[in-house]
């Protein structure tokens, strides 16, 4: 959830923006009259401190949580107009403000594949996504988090179905964005794919917010069922919202082959080493494969990175447009939750 | 966040080219239930239990729909232990749409021509969707496929 650090950061941001780009940024940062309170500039407010690294790699292990979305508070007060800000510093600070959003709201970014880019469609979709988020609280979650989803189902006896499972993967962007939950029910591995913005979803709760070492956990299908079993009556684990999202360093031992996919060829960090199960020719092929597509190559292949990510400037453009609404929605959802869970204390004689 | 394009090769270049052999076209397996697909029997019928214990699972030899691809709720004809038996598909491995569960194995439940299941209990969870699908398939004064739902132990 977005905390007070978020708000303070925005106030500072606007101050910077007004100093650096009076006309063009004011046009960009559109907000309704009700959320204008967020942008009241106060003298002597804490300055922005950069805690989030800016990088192009989306798969980088970042542990910034939703409440650290802006930046951490700097206790020292900085005078408003003591140093003239350069264009570069302002831009960099903008980036530092908004790039953490891509971990909490990754579906707001468009598909990096140029074939599927359509600016108008993206803008319209984002508006719809915001509206949906104002109706249903879509929490922050990552692959590896354990979640509970309640869907309205005509075929169910109580007209709703609840499913609990570990988030195995998150696919696509925009309104198409979905996530798959996996659990083992009566000894049978069950996976259900849910569209994040489907109107039949009544409730999404993150029971345990954590990350895993991999982008997707499809290898759980070839792992012992214990790794995918989670109780349906699990209670949400309350954690410090300002703490970074914990990364579960679990290394899974896969079942003996055959597997549903060639997991040894995938760059998986969350499984135990399987090279001892491979034959000599497979090891040789694996060696060539790693030489051609390994980590060393990934770090140097700029075009691959470019084709699979959205440039930082564009991310800033997108998130700066929607950040105020997202913040206000998040806060109102928090309030609603508190209201619902609050039970009036009864008088005891 | 990477998109997993199901109908295209996820390995970006052909491994065969390293070895110097001819290029071969590879597609992801669609995991569809067609003729000769081996399935898993999840009810406690005698014939099903024996077949699974032997390691000779039932095979689909005919799918009772126009598309010849069986999904959740479709009636199929299977061979099991040398006999032909009708069955209902109650779980598929293929990726499903929003809200529809996908199981790790392709599951079937044996029935007779009237839709009466051969077993007395279904040991695996079956999708809630079957309630609607089987009701639609049921013909009044004909085959009643909803009897399968009565022996289900858990819906998912």
JSON list of N, CA and C in Angstrom, two decimals, chain A residues 262-301:
[
{"chain": "A", "resi": 262, "resn": "UNK", "atom": "N", "xyz": [11.92, -28.46, -21.05]},
{"chain": "A", "resi": 262, "resn": "UNK", "atom": "CA", "xyz": [13.35, -28.70, -20.85]},
{"chain": "A", "resi": 262, "resn": "UNK", "atom": "C", "xyz": [13.90, -27.68, -19.86]},
{"chain": "A", "resi": 263, "resn": "UNK", "atom": "N", "xyz": [13.65, -27.94, -18.58]},
{"chain": "A", "resi": 263, "resn": "UNK", "atom": "CA", "xyz": [13.99, -26.96, -17.56]},
{"chain": "A", "resi": 263, "resn": "UNK", "atom": "C", "xyz": [15.48, -26.68, -17.48]},
{"chain": "A", "resi": 264, "resn": "UNK", "atom": "N", "xyz": [16.31, -27.62, -17.89]},
{"chain": "A", "resi": 264, "resn": "UNK", "atom": "CA", "xyz": [17.75, -27.37, -17.84]},
{"chain": "A", "resi": 264, "resn": "UNK", "atom": "C", "xyz": [18.19, -26.30, -18.83]},
{"chain": "A", "resi": 265, "resn": "UNK", "atom": "N", "xyz": [17.36, -26.04, -19.85]},
{"chain": "A", "resi": 265, "resn": "UNK", "atom": "CA", "xyz": [17.68, -25.02, -20.84]},
{"chain": "A", "resi": 265, "resn": "UNK", "atom": "C", "xyz": [17.16, -23.64, -20.45]},
{"chain": "A", "resi": 266, "resn": "UNK", "atom": "N", "xyz": [16.29, -23.60, -19.48]},
{"chain": "A", "resi": 266, "resn": "UNK", "atom": "CA", "xyz": [15.78, -22.32, -19.01]},
{"chain": "A", "resi": 266, "resn": "UNK", "atom": "C", "xyz": [16.73, -21.81, -17.94]},
{"chain": "A", "resi": 267, "resn": "UNK", "atom": "N", "xyz": [16.86, -20.53, -17.87]},
{"chain": "A", "resi": 267, "resn": "UNK", "atom": "CA", "xyz": [17.77, -19.94, -16.89]},
{"chain": "A", "resi": 267, "resn": "UNK", "atom": "C", "xyz": [17.05, -19.83, -15.55]},
{"chain": "A", "resi": 268, "resn": "UNK", "atom": "N", "xyz": [16.92, -20.95, -14.87]},
{"chain": "A", "resi": 268, "resn": "UNK", "atom": "CA", "xyz": [16.14, -21.00, -13.63]},
{"chain": "A", "resi": 268, "resn": "UNK", "atom": "C", "xyz": [17.05, -20.95, -12.42]},
{"chain": "A", "resi": 269, "resn": "UNK", "atom": "N", "xyz": [16.77, -20.02, -11.52]},
{"chain": "A", "resi": 269, "resn": "UNK", "atom": "CA", "xyz": [17.58, -19.89, -10.32]},
{"chain": "A", "resi": 269, "resn": "UNK", "atom": "C", "xyz": [16.92, -20.62, -9.15]},
{"chain": "A", "resi": 270, "resn": "UNK", "atom": "N", "xyz": [15.63, -20.92, -9.30]},
{"chain": "A", "resi": 270, "resn": "UNK", "atom": "CA", "xyz": [14.88, -21.49, -8.19]},
{"chain": "A", "resi": 270, "resn": "UNK", "atom": "C", "xyz": [14.85, -23.00, -8.14]},
{"chain": "A", "resi": 271, "resn": "UNK", "atom": "N", "xyz": [15.65, -23.66, -8.96]},
{"chain": "A", "resi": 271, "resn": "UNK", "atom": "CA", "xyz": [15.70, -25.12, -8.91]},
{"chain": "A", "resi": 271, "resn": "UNK", "atom": "C", "xyz": [17.11, -25.56, -8.59]},
{"chain": "A", "resi": 272, "resn": "UNK", "atom": "N", "xyz": [17.20, -26.74, -8.00]},
{"chain": "A", "resi": 272, "resn": "UNK", "atom": "CA", "xyz": [18.52, -27.30, -7.71]},
{"chain": "A", "resi": 272, "resn": "UNK", "atom": "C", "xyz": [19.20, -27.70, -9.01]},
{"chain": "A", "resi": 273, "resn": "UNK", "atom": "N", "xyz": [20.50, -27.79, -8.97]},
{"chain": "A", "resi": 273, "resn": "UNK", "atom": "CA", "xyz": [21.27, -28.10, -10.17]},
{"chain": "A", "resi": 273, "resn": "UNK", "atom": "C", "xyz": [20.89, -29.47, -10.73]},
{"chain": "A", "resi": 274, "resn": "UNK", "atom": "N", "xyz": [20.55, -29.49, -12.02]},
{"chain": "A", "resi": 274, "resn": "UNK", "atom": "CA", "xyz": [20.12, -30.75, -12.64]},
{"chain": "A", "resi": 274, "resn": "UNK", "atom": "C", "xyz": [21.15, -31.31, -13.61]},
{"chain": "A", "resi": 275, "resn": "UNK", "atom": "N", "xyz": [22.33, -30.68, -13.72]},
{"chain": "A", "resi": 275, "resn": "UNK", "atom": "CA", "xyz": [23.30, -31.12, -14.73]},
{"chain": "A", "resi": 275, "resn": "UNK", "atom": "C", "xyz": [23.79, -32.54, -14.48]},
{"chain": "A", "resi": 276, "resn": "UNK", "atom": "N", "xyz": [23.68, -33.02, -13.24]},
{"chain": "A", "resi": 276, "resn": "UNK", "atom": "CA", "xyz": [24.13, -34.39, -12.97]},
{"chain": "A", "resi": 276, "resn": "UNK", "atom": "C", "xyz": [23.16, -35.43, -13.53]},
{"chain": "A", "resi": 277, "resn": "UNK", "atom": "N", "xyz": [21.95, -34.99, -13.88]},
{"chain": "A", "resi": 277, "resn": "UNK", "atom": "CA", "xyz": [20.98, -35.92, -14.48]},
{"chain": "A", "resi": 277, "resn": "UNK", "atom": "C", "xyz": [21.10, -35.97, -16.00]},
{"chain": "A", "resi": 278, "resn": "UNK", "atom": "N", "xyz": [21.91, -35.07, -16.55]},
{"chain": "A", "resi": 278, "resn": "UNK", "atom": "CA", "xyz": [22.03, -35.00, -18.01]},
{"chain": "A", "resi": 278, "resn": "UNK", "atom": "C", "xyz": [23.12, -35.92, -18.52]},
{"chain": "A", "resi": 279, "resn": "UNK", "atom": "N", "xyz": [22.91, -36.36, -19.77]},
{"chain": "A", "resi": 279, "resn": "UNK", "atom": "CA", "xyz": [23.94, -37.19, -20.41]},
{"chain": "A", "resi": 279, "resn": "UNK", "atom": "C", "xyz": [25.01, -36.28, -21.02]},
{"chain": "A", "resi": 280, "resn": "UNK", "atom": "N", "xyz": [26.11, -36.94, -21.50]},
{"chain": "A", "resi": 280, "resn": "UNK", "atom": "CA", "xyz": [27.25, -36.15, -22.02]},
{"chain": "A", "resi": 280, "resn": "UNK", "atom": "C", "xyz": [26.86, -35.24, -23.16]},
{"chain": "A", "resi": 281, "resn": "UNK", "atom": "N", "xyz": [26.07, -35.78, -24.12]},
{"chain": "A", "resi": 281, "resn": "UNK", "atom": "CA", "xyz": [25.70, -34.96, -25.28]},
{"chain": "A", "resi": 281, "resn": "UNK", "atom": "C", "xyz": [24.80, -33.80, -24.87]},
{"chain": "A", "resi": 282, "resn": "UNK", "atom": "N", "xyz": [23.94, -34.06, -23.86]},
{"chain": "A", "resi": 282, "resn": "UNK", "atom": "CA", "xyz": [23.06, -32.99, -23.38]},
{"chain": "A", "resi": 282, "resn": "UNK", "atom": "C", "xyz": [23.87, -31.91, -22.68]},
{"chain": "A", "resi": 283, "resn": "UNK", "atom": "N", "xyz": [24.91, -32.34, -21.95]},
{"chain": "A", "resi": 283, "resn": "UNK", "atom": "CA", "xyz": [25.77, -31.37, -21.26]},
{"chain": "A", "resi": 283, "resn": "UNK", "atom": "C", "xyz": [26.51, -30.50, -22.26]},
{"chain": "A", "resi": 284, "resn": "UNK", "atom": "N", "xyz": [26.96, -31.12, -23.37]},
{"chain": "A", "resi": 284, "resn": "UNK", "atom": "CA", "xyz": [27.67, -30.34, -24.39]},
{"chain": "A", "resi": 284, "resn": "UNK", "atom": "C", "xyz": [26.74, -29.32, -25.01]},
{"chain": "A", "resi": 285, "resn": "UNK", "atom": "N", "xyz": [25.51, -29.75, -25.31]},
{"chain": "A", "resi": 285, "resn": "UNK", "atom": "CA", "xyz": [24.52, -28.84, -25.90]},
{"chain": "A", "resi": 285, "resn": "UNK", "atom": "C", "xyz": [24.19, -27.71, -24.93]},
{"chain": "A", "resi": 286, "resn": "UNK", "atom": "N", "xyz": [24.09, -28.08, -23.67]},
{"chain": "A", "resi": 286, "resn": "UNK", "atom": "CA", "xyz": [23.79, -27.08, -22.65]},
{"chain": "A", "resi": 286, "resn": "UNK", "atom": "C", "xyz": [24.89, -26.04, -22.56]},
{"chain": "A", "resi": 287, "resn": "UNK", "atom": "N", "xyz": [26.12, -26.52, -22.68]},
{"chain": "A", "resi": 287, "resn": "UNK", "atom": "CA", "xyz": [27.27, -25.61, -22.62]},
{"chain": "A", "resi": 287, "resn": "UNK", "atom": "C", "xyz": [27.21, -24.59, -23.77]},
{"chain": "A", "resi": 288, "resn": "UNK", "atom": "N", "xyz": [26.93, -25.09, -24.99]},
{"chain": "A", "resi": 288, "resn": "UNK", "atom": "CA", "xyz": [26.82, -24.20, -26.15]},
{"chain": "A", "resi": 288, "resn": "UNK", "atom": "C", "xyz": [25.65, -23.24, -25.96]},
{"chain": "A", "resi": 289, "resn": "UNK", "atom": "N", "xyz": [24.55, -23.77, -25.48]},
{"chain": "A", "resi": 289, "resn": "UNK", "atom": "CA", "xyz": [23.37, -22.96, -25.24]},
{"chain": "A", "resi": 289, "resn": "UNK", "atom": "C", "xyz": [23.67, -21.82, -24.27]},
{"chain": "A", "resi": 290, "resn": "UNK", "atom": "N", "xyz": [24.35, -22.15, -23.17]},
{"chain": "A", "resi": 290, "resn": "UNK", "atom": "CA", "xyz": [24.66, -21.13, -22.17]},
{"chain": "A", "resi": 290, "resn": "UNK", "atom": "C", "xyz": [25.65, -20.11, -22.74]},
{"chain": "A", "resi": 291, "resn": "UNK", "atom": "N", "xyz": [26.56, -20.58, -23.61]},
{"chain": "A", "resi": 291, "resn": "UNK", "atom": "CA", "xyz": [27.53, -19.67, -24.22]},
{"chain": "A", "resi": 291, "resn": "UNK", "atom": "C", "xyz": [26.81, -18.64, -25.10]},
{"chain": "A", "resi": 292, "resn": "UNK", "atom": "N", "xyz": [25.76, -19.12, -25.78]},
{"chain": "A", "resi": 292, "resn": "UNK", "atom": "CA", "xyz": [25.07, -18.23, -26.72]},
{"chain": "A", "resi": 292, "resn": "UNK", "atom": "C", "xyz": [24.00, -17.36, -26.06]},
{"chain": "A", "resi": 293, "resn": "UNK", "atom": "N", "xyz": [23.42, -17.84, -25.00]},
{"chain": "A", "resi": 293, "resn": "UNK", "atom": "CA", "xyz": [22.31, -17.09, -24.41]},
{"chain": "A", "resi": 293, "resn": "UNK", "atom": "C", "xyz": [22.42, -16.92, -22.90]},
{"chain": "A", "resi": 294, "resn": "UNK", "atom": "N", "xyz": [23.63, -17.05, -22.37]},
{"chain": "A", "resi": 294, "resn": "UNK", "atom": "CA", "xyz": [23.79, -17.02, -20.92]},
{"chain": "A", "resi": 294, "resn": "UNK", "atom": "C", "xyz": [23.73, -15.61, -20.36]},
{"chain": "A", "resi": 295, "resn": "UNK", "atom": "N", "xyz": [24.03, -15.52, -19.05]},
{"chain": "A", "resi": 295, "resn": "UNK", "atom": "CA", "xyz": [23.95, -14.24, -18.35]},
{"chain": "A", "resi": 295, "resn": "UNK", "atom": "C", "xyz": [24.92, -13.22, -18.91]},
{"chain": "A", "resi": 296, "resn": "UNK", "atom": "N", "xyz": [26.12, -13.67, -19.30]},
{"chain": "A", "resi": 296, "resn": "UNK", "atom": "CA", "xyz": [27.13, -12.73, -19.81]},
{"chain": "A", "resi": 296, "resn": "UNK", "atom": "C", "xyz": [26.63, -12.06, -21.08]},
{"chain": "A", "resi": 297, "resn": "UNK", "atom": "N", "xyz": [25.97, -12.85, -21.90]},
{"chain": "A", "resi": 297, "resn": "UNK", "atom": "CA", "xyz": [25.45, -12.31, -23.16]},
{"chain": "A", "resi": 297, "resn": "UNK", "atom": "C", "xyz": [24.30, -11.35, -22.89]},
{"chain": "A", "resi": 298, "resn": "UNK", "atom": "N", "xyz": [23.44, -11.75, -21.96]},
{"chain": "A", "resi": 298, "resn": "UNK", "atom": "CA", "xyz": [22.26, -10.91, -21.65]},
{"chain": "A", "resi": 298, "resn": "UNK", "atom": "C", "xyz": [22.69, -9.52, -21.20]},
{"chain": "A", "resi": 299, "resn": "UNK", "atom": "N", "xyz": [23.74, -9.46, -20.40]},
{"chain": "A", "resi": 299, "resn": "UNK", "atom": "CA", "xyz": [24.17, -8.17, -19.87]},
{"chain": "A", "resi": 299, "resn": "UNK", "atom": "C", "xyz": [24.70, -7.25, -20.96]},
{"chain": "A", "resi": 300, "resn": "UNK", "atom": "N", "xyz": [25.17, -7.85, -22.05]},
{"chain": "A", "resi": 300, "resn": "UNK", "atom": "CA", "xyz": [25.81, -7.07, -23.10]},
{"chain": "A", "resi": 300, "resn": "UNK", "atom": "C", "xyz": [24.84, -6.82, -24.27]},
{"chain": "A", "resi": 301, "resn": "UNK", "atom": "N", "xyz": [23.84, -7.69, -24.41]},
{"chain": "A", "resi": 301, "resn": "UNK", "atom": "CA", "xyz": [22.93, -7.59, -25.56]},
{"chain": "A", "resi": 301, "resn": "UNK", "atom": "C", "xyz": [21.96, -6.43, -25.35]}
]
